CSV table of C-alpha atoms in Angstrom, one decimal:
chain,number,residue,atom,x,y,z
D,1,UNK,CA,0.0,0.1,0.0
D,2,UNK,CA,1.1,3.6,-0.1
D,3,UNK,CA,0.6,6.8,1.9
D,4,UNK,CA,1.4,10.4,1.7
D,5,UNK,CA,-0.5,12.4,4.5
D,6,UNK,CA,1.5,15.0,6.4
D,7,UNK,CA,3.2,13.7,9.6
D,8,UNK,CA,0.5,15.2,11.8
D,9,UNK,CA,1.7,14.7,15.5
D,10,UNK,CA,-0.6,15.6,18.3
D,11,UNK,CA,0.3,16.1,22.1
D,12,UNK,CA,-0.4,13.2,24.6
D,13,UNK,CA,-2.7,15.1,26.7
D,14,UNK,CA,-4.9,16.3,23.7
D,15,UNK,CA,-6.9,19.7,24.3
D,16,UNK,CA,-5.4,19.7,27.9
D,17,UNK,CA,-1.8,19.8,26.8
D,18,UNK,CA,0.1,23.1,26.9
D,19,UNK,CA,2.1,22.2,23.7
D,20,UNK,CA,0.5,23.4,20.5
D,21,UNK,CA,-2.3,21.3,19.1
D,22,UNK,CA,-0.2,19.6,16.5
D,23,UNK,CA,3.1,19.7,14.6
D,24,UNK,CA,2.9,18.9,10.9
D,25,UNK,CA,5.8,17.9,8.8
D,26,UNK,CA,4.6,18.0,5.1
D,27,UNK,CA,5.9,15.4,2.8
D,28,UNK,CA,7.4,16.0,-0.7
D,29,UNK,CA,6.3,12.6,-2.0
D,30,UNK,CA,4.2,9.6,-1.3
D,31,UNK,CA,5.8,6.6,0.5
D,32,UNK,CA,5.4,2.7,0.4
D,33,UNK,CA,4.0,0.9,3.4
D,34,UNK,CA,5.8,-2.4,3.4
D,35,UNK,CA,4.2,-5.8,3.6
D,36,UNK,CA,6.2,-6.9,6.6
D,37,UNK,CA,4.5,-4.2,8.7
D,38,UNK,CA,1.1,-5.9,8.4
D,39,UNK,CA,1.6,-9.4,9.7
D,40,UNK,CA,2.7,-10.4,13.3
D,41,UNK,CA,6.3,-11.3,14.1
D,42,UNK,CA,5.1,-14.2,16.5
D,43,UNK,CA,1.6,-15.2,15.6
D,44,UNK,CA,2.0,-17.1,12.2
D,45,UNK,CA,-1.4,-16.4,10.7
D,46,UNK,CA,-2.3,-13.0,12.0
D,47,UNK,CA,-2.6,-10.1,9.4
D,48,UNK,CA,-3.2,-6.4,10.7
D,49,UNK,CA,-5.3,-4.0,8.7
D,50,UNK,CA,-5.9,-1.0,11.2
D,51,UNK,CA,-4.0,1.3,13.3
D,52,UNK,CA,-2.4,-1.6,14.9
D,53,UNK,CA,0.1,-1.9,12.0
D,54,UNK,CA,3.9,-2.1,12.9
D,55,UNK,CA,5.2,1.5,12.5
D,56,UNK,CA,6.8,4.2,14.7
D,57,UNK,CA,4.9,6.8,16.3
D,58,UNK,CA,6.2,9.4,14.1
D,59,UNK,CA,5.3,7.4,10.9
D,60,UNK,CA,1.8,6.7,12.5
D,61,UNK,CA,1.2,10.5,12.3
D,62,UNK,CA,0.7,9.7,8.6
D,63,UNK,CA,-0.4,6.2,8.3
D,64,UNK,CA,-3.3,6.5,10.6
D,65,UNK,CA,-5.4,8.4,8.1
D,66,UNK,CA,-8.5,6.3,7.2
D,67,UNK,CA,-8.0,6.6,3.4
D,68,UNK,CA,-4.5,5.2,3.9
D,69,UNK,CA,-5.6,2.4,6.1
D,70,UNK,CA,-8.5,1.5,3.7
D,71,UNK,CA,-5.7,0.7,1.1
D,72,UNK,CA,-3.9,-1.4,3.8
D,73,UNK,CA,-7.0,-3.2,4.5
D,74,UNK,CA,-7.4,-4.1,0.9
D,75,UNK,CA,-3.9,-5.5,0.8
D,76,UNK,CA,-4.5,-7.6,3.9
D,77,UNK,CA,-7.6,-9.0,2.7
D,78,UNK,CA,-6.3,-10.2,-0.5
D,79,UNK,CA,-3.2,-11.6,1.5
D,80,UNK,CA,-5.5,-13.4,3.7
D,81,UNK,CA,-7.4,-15.0,0.9
D,82,UNK,CA,-4.0,-16.1,-0.8
D,83,UNK,CA,-2.7,-17.7,2.6
D,84,UNK,CA,-6.1,-19.5,3.1
D,85,UNK,CA,-6.2,-20.8,-0.5
D,86,UNK,CA,-2.5,-21.9,-0.6
D,87,UNK,CA,-2.2,-22.8,3.1
D,88,UNK,CA,0.8,-20.6,3.7
D,89,UNK,CA,1.5,-18.2,6.1
D,90,UNK,CA,1.8,-14.4,5.7
D,91,UNK,CA,5.5,-14.6,6.0
D,92,UNK,CA,5.9,-17.3,3.4
D,93,UNK,CA,3.6,-15.3,1.1
D,94,UNK,CA,6.1,-12.2,1.4
D,95,UNK,CA,9.0,-14.5,0.7
D,96,UNK,CA,7.8,-16.9,-1.8
D,97,UNK,CA,4.9,-15.5,-3.8
D,98,UNK,CA,5.2,-11.8,-3.4
D,99,UNK,CA,5.4,-10.8,-6.9
D,100,UNK,CA,2.4,-12.7,-7.9
D,101,UNK,CA,0.5,-11.4,-4.8
D,102,UNK,CA,1.5,-7.6,-6.0
D,103,UNK,CA,0.1,-8.4,-9.4
D,104,UNK,CA,-3.1,-9.8,-8.0
D,105,UNK,CA,-3.3,-6.7,-5.7
D,106,UNK,CA,-2.6,-4.5,-8.8
D,107,UNK,CA,-5.2,-6.2,-11.0
D,108,UNK,CA,-7.8,-5.3,-8.0
D,109,UNK,CA,-6.8,-1.7,-8.1
D,110,UNK,CA,-4.6,-1.9,-5.1
D,111,UNK,CA,-2.3,1.3,-4.7
D,112,UNK,CA,1.3,0.3,-5.3
D,113,UNK,CA,3.6,3.2,-6.1
D,114,UNK,CA,5.1,3.1,-9.7
D,115,UNK,CA,4.0,-0.7,-10.0
D,116,UNK,CA,3.7,-2.1,-13.6
D,117,UNK,CA,1.3,-4.7,-14.6
D,118,UNK,CA,3.1,-7.6,-16.3
D,119,UNK,CA,0.3,-10.2,-16.0
D,120,UNK,CA,1.4,-12.8,-18.5
D,121,UNK,CA,-2.2,-13.7,-19.4
D,122,UNK,CA,-3.4,-10.0,-19.9
D,123,UNK,CA,-3.8,-9.9,-23.8
D,124,UNK,CA,-3.7,-6.2,-23.8
D,125,UNK,CA,-0.2,-6.1,-22.9
D,126,UNK,CA,1.1,-7.1,-26.3
D,127,UNK,CA,-1.7,-5.2,-28.1
D,128,UNK,CA,-1.4,-2.4,-30.5
D,129,UNK,CA,-3.8,0.6,-29.5
D,130,UNK,CA,-5.4,3.5,-31.4
D,131,UNK,CA,-8.0,6.0,-30.8
D,132,UNK,CA,-10.5,8.5,-32.5
D,133,UNK,CA,-8.5,11.3,-30.7
D,134,UNK,CA,-6.2,12.2,-28.0
D,135,UNK,CA,-6.1,15.4,-25.9
D,136,UNK,CA,-3.5,18.0,-27.4
D,137,UNK,CA,-1.0,19.7,-25.4
D,138,UNK,CA,-3.3,22.5,-25.2
D,139,UNK,CA,-5.1,24.1,-22.2
D,140,UNK,CA,-7.1,27.2,-22.9
D,141,UNK,CA,-10.1,27.7,-20.4
D,142,UNK,CA,-8.8,30.5,-18.1
D,143,UNK,CA,-10.6,30.2,-14.9
D,144,UNK,CA,-8.1,32.1,-12.9
D,145,UNK,CA,-5.3,34.6,-13.6
D,146,UNK,CA,-1.7,34.3,-11.9
D,147,UNK,CA,-0.2,37.7,-11.4
D,148,UNK,CA,3.4,37.8,-12.5
D,149,UNK,CA,4.8,39.1,-9.2
D,150,UNK,CA,7.4,36.6,-9.2
D,151,UNK,CA,8.8,33.8,-11.6
D,152,UNK,CA,6.3,30.9,-12.1
D,153,UNK,CA,6.7,27.7,-13.8
D,154,UNK,CA,4.7,24.8,-15.6
D,155,UNK,CA,5.9,21.3,-15.8
D,156,UNK,CA,4.6,19.2,-18.7
D,157,UNK,CA,5.3,15.7,-20.6
D,158,UNK,CA,6.7,16.3,-24.1
D,159,UNK,CA,5.3,13.7,-26.4
D,160,UNK,CA,5.1,14.5,-30.0
D,161,UNK,CA,2.1,13.6,-32.1
D,162,UNK,CA,4.0,11.8,-34.7
D,163,UNK,CA,7.4,10.3,-35.2
D,164,UNK,CA,9.2,13.1,-33.7
D,165,UNK,CA,9.3,16.9,-33.8
D,166,UNK,CA,10.7,20.1,-32.4
D,167,UNK,CA,9.5,22.7,-29.8
D,168,UNK,CA,9.7,25.9,-31.8
D,169,UNK,CA,7.3,27.9,-29.8
D,170,UNK,CA,5.0,27.7,-26.7
D,171,UNK,CA,1.8,29.8,-26.8
D,172,UNK,CA,0.6,31.1,-23.5
D,173,UNK,CA,-2.5,33.1,-22.6
D,174,UNK,CA,-1.5,36.5,-21.1
D,175,UNK,CA,-3.5,39.3,-19.8
D,176,UNK,CA,-1.7,42.9,-19.9
D,177,UNK,CA,-3.9,45.4,-18.2
D,178,UNK,CA,-1.1,48.0,-18.1
D,179,UNK,CA,-0.6,50.8,-20.6
D,180,UNK,CA,2.8,49.6,-21.8
D,181,UNK,CA,3.8,46.6,-23.9
D,182,UNK,CA,4.9,43.7,-21.6
D,183,UNK,CA,8.2,42.0,-22.8
D,184,UNK,CA,8.4,38.7,-21.2
D,185,UNK,CA,11.2,36.4,-21.0
D,186,UNK,CA,11.9,33.0,-19.4
D,187,UNK,CA,13.5,29.6,-20.3
D,188,UNK,CA,12.8,25.8,-20.5
D,189,UNK,CA,14.5,23.2,-18.4
D,190,UNK,CA,14.5,19.4,-18.1
D,191,UNK,CA,13.1,17.5,-15.1
D,192,UNK,CA,14.0,14.1,-13.6
D,193,UNK,CA,10.6,13.2,-12.5
D,194,UNK,CA,7.3,14.8,-12.0
D,195,UNK,CA,7.4,17.7,-9.4
D,196,UNK,CA,11.2,18.2,-9.9
D,197,UNK,CA,12.1,21.8,-10.4
D,198,UNK,CA,15.8,21.5,-9.4
D,199,UNK,CA,17.8,21.8,-12.6
D,200,UNK,CA,19.7,25.1,-12.6
D,201,UNK,CA,20.4,25.2,-16.4
D,202,UNK,CA,18.2,26.5,-19.3
D,203,UNK,CA,18.2,24.1,-22.4
D,204,UNK,CA,16.6,26.9,-24.3
D,205,UNK,CA,15.5,30.7,-23.8
D,206,UNK,CA,11.9,31.9,-24.4
D,207,UNK,CA,10.6,35.3,-25.1
D,208,UNK,CA,7.4,37.0,-26.1
D,209,UNK,CA,5.5,40.3,-26.1
D,210,UNK,CA,1.9,40.9,-24.9
D,211,UNK,CA,0.6,44.3,-26.2
D,212,UNK,CA,-0.7,46.8,-23.9
D,213,UNK,CA,-4.3,46.3,-22.6
D,214,UNK,CA,-4.8,43.1,-24.3
D,215,UNK,CA,-5.7,39.6,-23.3
D,216,UNK,CA,-4.2,37.3,-26.0
D,217,UNK,CA,-2.1,34.2,-26.9
D,218,UNK,CA,1.5,35.2,-26.9
D,219,UNK,CA,3.8,33.0,-28.9
D,220,UNK,CA,7.1,32.5,-27.1
D,221,UNK,CA,9.9,31.8,-29.4
D,222,UNK,CA,12.1,28.9,-28.2
D,223,UNK,CA,15.9,29.4,-28.8
D,224,UNK,CA,17.2,26.9,-29.8
D,225,UNK,CA,14.4,24.7,-30.8
D,226,UNK,CA,14.1,21.7,-28.5
D,227,UNK,CA,14.1,18.3,-30.6
D,228,UNK,CA,11.9,15.7,-29.0
D,229,UNK,CA,11.6,12.0,-29.8
D,230,UNK,CA,8.7,9.8,-29.1
D,231,UNK,CA,9.3,8.0,-25.8
D,232,UNK,CA,10.3,4.3,-25.9
D,233,UNK,CA,8.1,3.9,-22.8
D,234,UNK,CA,5.0,6.1,-22.4
D,235,UNK,CA,5.2,5.8,-18.7
D,236,UNK,CA,8.3,7.8,-18.8
D,237,UNK,CA,8.0,10.7,-21.2
D,238,UNK,CA,10.6,13.4,-21.5
D,239,UNK,CA,9.7,15.8,-18.8
D,240,UNK,CA,10.2,19.7,-19.3
D,241,UNK,CA,9.2,22.9,-17.6
D,242,UNK,CA,9.2,26.4,-18.7
D,243,UNK,CA,9.3,29.4,-16.5
D,244,UNK,CA,8.3,33.0,-17.0
D,245,UNK,CA,9.9,36.0,-15.1
D,246,UNK,CA,8.0,39.2,-14.1
D,247,UNK,CA,8.2,42.0,-16.7
D,248,UNK,CA,10.9,44.6,-16.1
D,249,UNK,CA,10.4,48.1,-15.3
D,250,UNK,CA,7.1,49.5,-14.5
D,251,UNK,CA,4.7,47.1,-16.3
D,252,UNK,CA,3.0,45.5,-13.3
D,253,UNK,CA,-0.5,44.4,-14.1
D,254,UNK,CA,0.6,41.2,-16.2
D,255,UNK,CA,-1.3,37.8,-15.5
D,256,UNK,CA,-1.0,34.3,-16.8
D,257,UNK,CA,-4.2,32.4,-17.6
D,258,UNK,CA,-4.7,29.2,-15.6
D,259,UNK,CA,-7.2,26.3,-16.4
D,260,UNK,CA,-8.6,25.6,-13.0
D,261,UNK,CA,-9.2,22.0,-13.7
D,262,UNK,CA,-6.4,19.8,-12.6
D,263,UNK,CA,-4.7,17.3,-14.9
D,264,UNK,CA,-2.5,14.5,-13.8
D,265,UNK,CA,1.2,14.6,-15.3
D,266,UNK,CA,1.5,18.3,-14.8
D,267,UNK,CA,2.7,20.4,-12.0
D,268,UNK,CA,2.9,24.1,-11.5
D,269,UNK,CA,5.9,25.9,-9.5
D,270,UNK,CA,7.0,29.2,-8.5
D,271,UNK,CA,10.4,30.6,-7.3
D,272,UNK,CA,10.4,30.8,-3.6
D,273,UNK,CA,12.7,33.9,-3.2
D,274,UNK,CA,13.1,33.3,0.6
D,275,UNK,CA,14.6,30.0,0.0
D,276,UNK,CA,16.1,30.9,-3.3
D,277,UNK,CA,14.8,27.7,-4.9
D,278,UNK,CA,12.1,26.5,-7.4
D,279,UNK,CA,9.2,24.8,-5.5
D,280,UNK,CA,6.2,22.7,-6.5
D,281,UNK,CA,3.0,25.0,-5.9
D,282,UNK,CA,0.9,22.9,-3.5
D,283,UNK,CA,-2.6,23.5,-1.8
D,284,UNK,CA,-1.0,24.7,1.5
D,285,UNK,CA,1.4,27.5,0.0
D,286,UNK,CA,0.3,30.8,1.5
D,287,UNK,CA,1.3,33.1,-1.3
D,288,UNK,CA,0.0,35.1,-4.0
D,289,UNK,CA,0.2,32.0,-6.2
D,290,UNK,CA,-1.8,30.1,-3.6
D,291,UNK,CA,-4.6,32.5,-3.0
D,292,UNK,CA,-4.9,34.0,-6.5
D,293,UNK,CA,-4.9,30.8,-8.5
D,294,UNK,CA,-7.6,28.8,-6.6
D,295,UNK,CA,-5.2,27.1,-4.2
D,296,UNK,CA,-2.7,26.5,-7.0
D,297,UNK,CA,-4.7,23.6,-8.7
D,298,UNK,CA,-4.7,23.5,-12.5
D,299,UNK,CA,-2.3,24.0,-15.4
D,300,UNK,CA,-1.4,27.2,-17.2
D,301,UNK,CA,-3.2,28.0,-20.3
D,302,UNK,CA,-0.7,27.2,-22.9
D,303,UNK,CA,-0.3,25.3,-26.1
D,304,UNK,CA,2.5,23.3,-28.0
D,305,UNK,CA,1.4,22.6,-31.6
D,306,UNK,CA,1.9,18.9,-32.7
D,307,UNK,CA,2.3,17.6,-29.1
D,308,UNK,CA,-0.2,15.3,-27.2
D,309,UNK,CA,-0.9,15.5,-23.5
D,310,UNK,CA,-2.7,12.2,-23.0
D,311,UNK,CA,-1.7,9.7,-25.8
D,312,UNK,CA,-3.7,6.4,-26.6
D,313,UNK,CA,-0.7,4.3,-25.5
D,314,UNK,CA,-1.1,5.2,-22.0
D,315,UNK,CA,-4.1,2.9,-21.7
D,316,UNK,CA,-1.8,-0.2,-22.1
D,317,UNK,CA,1.4,0.9,-20.6
D,318,UNK,CA,1.1,-1.2,-17.5
D,319,UNK,CA,0.2,1.5,-15.1
D,320,UNK,CA,-3.2,2.3,-13.9
D,321,UNK,CA,-2.6,5.5,-11.7
D,322,UNK,CA,-0.8,8.7,-12.3
D,323,UNK,CA,3.0,8.0,-11.7
D,324,UNK,CA,6.2,9.8,-10.8
D,325,UNK,CA,7.0,10.5,-14.4
D,326,UNK,CA,3.7,10.8,-16.3
D,327,UNK,CA,0.0,10.5,-16.1
D,328,UNK,CA,-0.5,7.0,-17.5
D,329,UNK,CA,-3.7,8.3,-18.8
D,330,UNK,CA,-5.4,8.4,-22.2
D,331,UNK,CA,-7.8,11.2,-22.7
D,332,UNK,CA,-9.9,12.2,-25.7
D,333,UNK,CA,-9.8,15.5,-27.6
D,334,UNK,CA,-12.4,17.9,-25.7
D,335,UNK,CA,-12.8,19.8,-29.0
D,336,UNK,CA,-14.1,16.8,-30.8
D,337,UNK,CA,-16.9,15.9,-28.6
D,338,UNK,CA,-18.6,12.5,-28.5
D,339,UNK,CA,-18.7,9.6,-29.6
D,340,UNK,CA,-15.1,8.7,-29.2
D,341,UNK,CA,-13.5,5.3,-29.4
D,342,UNK,CA,-10.3,3.2,-28.0
D,343,UNK,CA,-9.4,0.1,-29.9
D,344,UNK,CA,-7.0,-2.7,-29.1
D,345,UNK,CA,-5.6,-4.8,-31.9
D,346,UNK,CA,-4.7,-8.2,-30.3
D,347,UNK,CA,-2.7,-9.2,-33.5
D,348,UNK,CA,-4.5,-12.6,-33.8
D,349,UNK,CA,-7.8,-14.3,-32.7
D,350,UNK,CA,-7.9,-15.0,-29.1
D,351,UNK,CA,-10.5,-16.5,-26.9
D,352,UNK,CA,-11.7,-13.5,-24.6
D,353,UNK,CA,-13.7,-13.9,-21.3
D,354,UNK,CA,-13.3,-10.8,-19.5
D,355,UNK,CA,-12.5,-7.1,-20.2
D,356,UNK,CA,-11.3,-4.8,-17.3
D,357,UNK,CA,-11.3,-0.9,-17.5
D,358,UNK,CA,-9.7,1.4,-15.2
D,359,UNK,CA,-11.4,4.8,-15.9
D,360,UNK,CA,-10.6,8.4,-14.9
D,361,UNK,CA,-12.2,9.3,-11.6
D,362,UNK,CA,-10.1,12.3,-10.8
D,363,UNK,CA,-7.5,10.3,-8.7
D,364,UNK,CA,-5.0,13.4,-8.8
D,365,UNK,CA,-7.5,15.8,-7.2
D,366,UNK,CA,-6.7,17.5,-4.0
D,367,UNK,CA,-8.6,16.3,-0.8
D,368,UNK,CA,-12.2,17.9,-1.0
D,369,UNK,CA,-11.8,19.4,2.4
D,370,UNK,CA,-8.8,21.4,1.4
D,371,UNK,CA,-11.3,23.5,-0.7
D,372,UNK,CA,-13.5,24.5,2.2
D,373,UNK,CA,-14.8,28.1,1.5
D,374,UNK,CA,-13.1,28.1,-1.8
D,375,UNK,CA,-14.0,26.9,-5.4
D,376,UNK,CA,-14.6,23.2,-5.5
D,377,UNK,CA,-13.8,21.6,-8.8
D,378,UNK,CA,-16.8,19.0,-8.3
D,379,UNK,CA,-18.8,18.2,-5.2
D,380,UNK,CA,-17.2,16.0,-2.5
D,381,UNK,CA,-19.5,13.1,-3.4
D,382,UNK,CA,-20.2,14.0,-6.8
D,383,UNK,CA,-19.8,12.0,-10.1
D,384,UNK,CA,-16.1,12.7,-11.5
D,385,UNK,CA,-16.7,14.8,-14.7
D,386,UNK,CA,-14.1,12.8,-17.0
D,387,UNK,CA,-15.3,9.3,-15.9
D,388,UNK,CA,-17.0,7.6,-18.9
D,389,UNK,CA,-20.8,7.5,-18.2
D,390,UNK,CA,-22.2,5.8,-21.2
D,391,UNK,CA,-20.1,3.5,-23.5
D,392,UNK,CA,-20.3,0.2,-25.5
D,393,UNK,CA,-17.8,-2.6,-25.5
D,394,UNK,CA,-17.4,-4.1,-29.0
D,395,UNK,CA,-15.2,-7.1,-30.3
D,396,UNK,CA,-14.2,-7.4,-33.8
D,397,UNK,CA,-13.4,-10.6,-35.8
D,398,UNK,CA,-13.1,-10.9,-39.6
D,399,UNK,CA,-14.0,-7.0,-40.0
D,400,UNK,CA,-17.5,-7.5,-38.3
D,401,UNK,CA,-18.2,-5.5,-34.9
D,402,UNK,CA,-20.2,-7.2,-32.2
D,403,UNK,CA,-21.5,-5.5,-29.2
D,404,UNK,CA,-20.9,-7.3,-26.1
D,405,UNK,CA,-21.8,-4.9,-23.3
D,406,UNK,CA,-23.7,-1.6,-23.1
D,407,UNK,CA,-22.6,0.5,-19.9
D,408,UNK,CA,-25.1,3.2,-19.0
D,409,UNK,CA,-25.0,5.7,-16.1
D,410,UNK,CA,-21.5,4.5,-15.0
D,411,UNK,CA,-19.5,6.8,-12.5
D,412,UNK,CA,-17.2,3.9,-11.2
D,413,UNK,CA,-13.4,3.8,-11.7
D,414,UNK,CA,-13.3,0.0,-12.2
D,415,UNK,CA,-15.6,-1.8,-14.7
D,416,UNK,CA,-15.2,-5.7,-15.5
D,417,UNK,CA,-17.1,-6.8,-18.5
D,418,UNK,CA,-17.7,-10.5,-18.5
D,419,UNK,CA,-18.3,-11.6,-22.1
D,420,UNK,CA,-18.6,-15.3,-21.8
D,421,UNK,CA,-16.3,-17.0,-24.2
D,422,UNK,CA,-15.9,-15.3,-27.6
D,423,UNK,CA,-13.2,-15.2,-30.0
D,424,UNK,CA,-11.8,-11.9,-31.6
D,425,UNK,CA,-8.8,-10.2,-32.8
D,426,UNK,CA,-9.8,-6.7,-31.6
D,427,UNK,CA,-11.5,-5.0,-28.7
D,428,UNK,CA,-13.1,-1.6,-29.3
D,429,UNK,CA,-14.7,0.6,-26.5
D,430,UNK,CA,-17.0,3.5,-28.0
D,431,UNK,CA,-17.7,6.2,-25.5
D,432,UNK,CA,-20.7,8.3,-25.8
D,433,UNK,CA,-20.8,10.7,-22.7
D,434,UNK,CA,-18.8,11.5,-19.8
D,435,UNK,CA,-20.3,12.9,-16.5
D,436,UNK,CA,-20.3,16.6,-17.5
D,437,UNK,CA,-16.9,17.0,-19.1
D,438,UNK,CA,-16.3,17.4,-22.9
D,439,UNK,CA,-13.5,14.7,-22.6
D,440,UNK,CA,-13.2,11.2,-21.1
D,441,UNK,CA,-10.2,9.4,-19.7
D,442,UNK,CA,-9.1,5.9,-19.4
D,443,UNK,CA,-6.0,4.5,-17.3
D,444,UNK,CA,-6.1,1.1,-18.4
D,445,UNK,CA,-7.6,-1.7,-20.4
D,446,UNK,CA,-7.0,-5.4,-19.8
D,447,UNK,CA,-8.2,-8.2,-21.8
D,448,UNK,CA,-8.4,-11.8,-20.5
């Protein structure tokens, strides 16, 4: 399992204690909870799925959260079933069958950090995938404006739409309410992982001008152009980030447009002048970036022609959740509406009994209570807008399509379609509607 909550320690006497009510150490990354911490050292058949798990007091300041313990409970329950079925102890499972157990946990949507599906009986693993469309590297719905009071940054995956390409320019939505032209400069840098803003050197500069009194797309020229090849592994695309400095002189009222919906695989950042370092913008940053940009969620309104944000290949890259290097998500192009489709070519005819779908239900959203008193992207217990609501599951053999399932009114992340026992060379999912968004997202398709 995995966790990520703040290490939130409370004084022993609670409200009666003279110490502050809590001390919080915020974590930069998620962490893994080891299997060894949920079975007993001296009771051979005991698994633990609650706040009794074996961690230190400090670690328990984070692991005690209900949502975290729910993932631990799932892991313990599946482990208990394995032990009972195979008549082994949890310790033996951890030593002898652990890889197979992890694959089963992943198949059932257990949360394992950066864990890849390599189920040998999953036919999708060796399939060729295509789609009716893919979300381009373009975000233009400005729901907030970030004042350029200090340098700000946007990290993104660079995936060309064809066999390769160059980043010649980056178009950014800028509002200049001043009476002077705003001459803006910045740069582009590489990143080793999602959320990494540590690289000190530019690989290219970028310059653009926003006319006085205008709200417009500004084309920032990239010098030199940045060559980008298609990634050999879509779960690890080339990660880049660009930054923009405040305009010089007395041009003060300049803002960058921001799409307030959040997208996995993207991170915003800003330059912390007190610490003299670039930082990820998080929901707890008490800064103009935090208060003005709707608690820092969302992405800049920017566009890179010819590049894709969420390619179809992500649906079979072996990862069913956002990772440390990419989104692992296919998303349709919102400009093209519905219907949309995703097709897997299995290469030859196979007997098929089940099709598993992991759909986009907003896994990368902030905790809902972080928005109390502020804008909420969707109700705390509402339907995720990009989760496919209405879709048909088809199989294709000999050029003939056959509908094997019609799903209506869905809002769940995990959908398992049992098709009996049919033979087909292709699987196609046709999406007719989401739950309010103009696009839908799919993390993973498995075929058994």
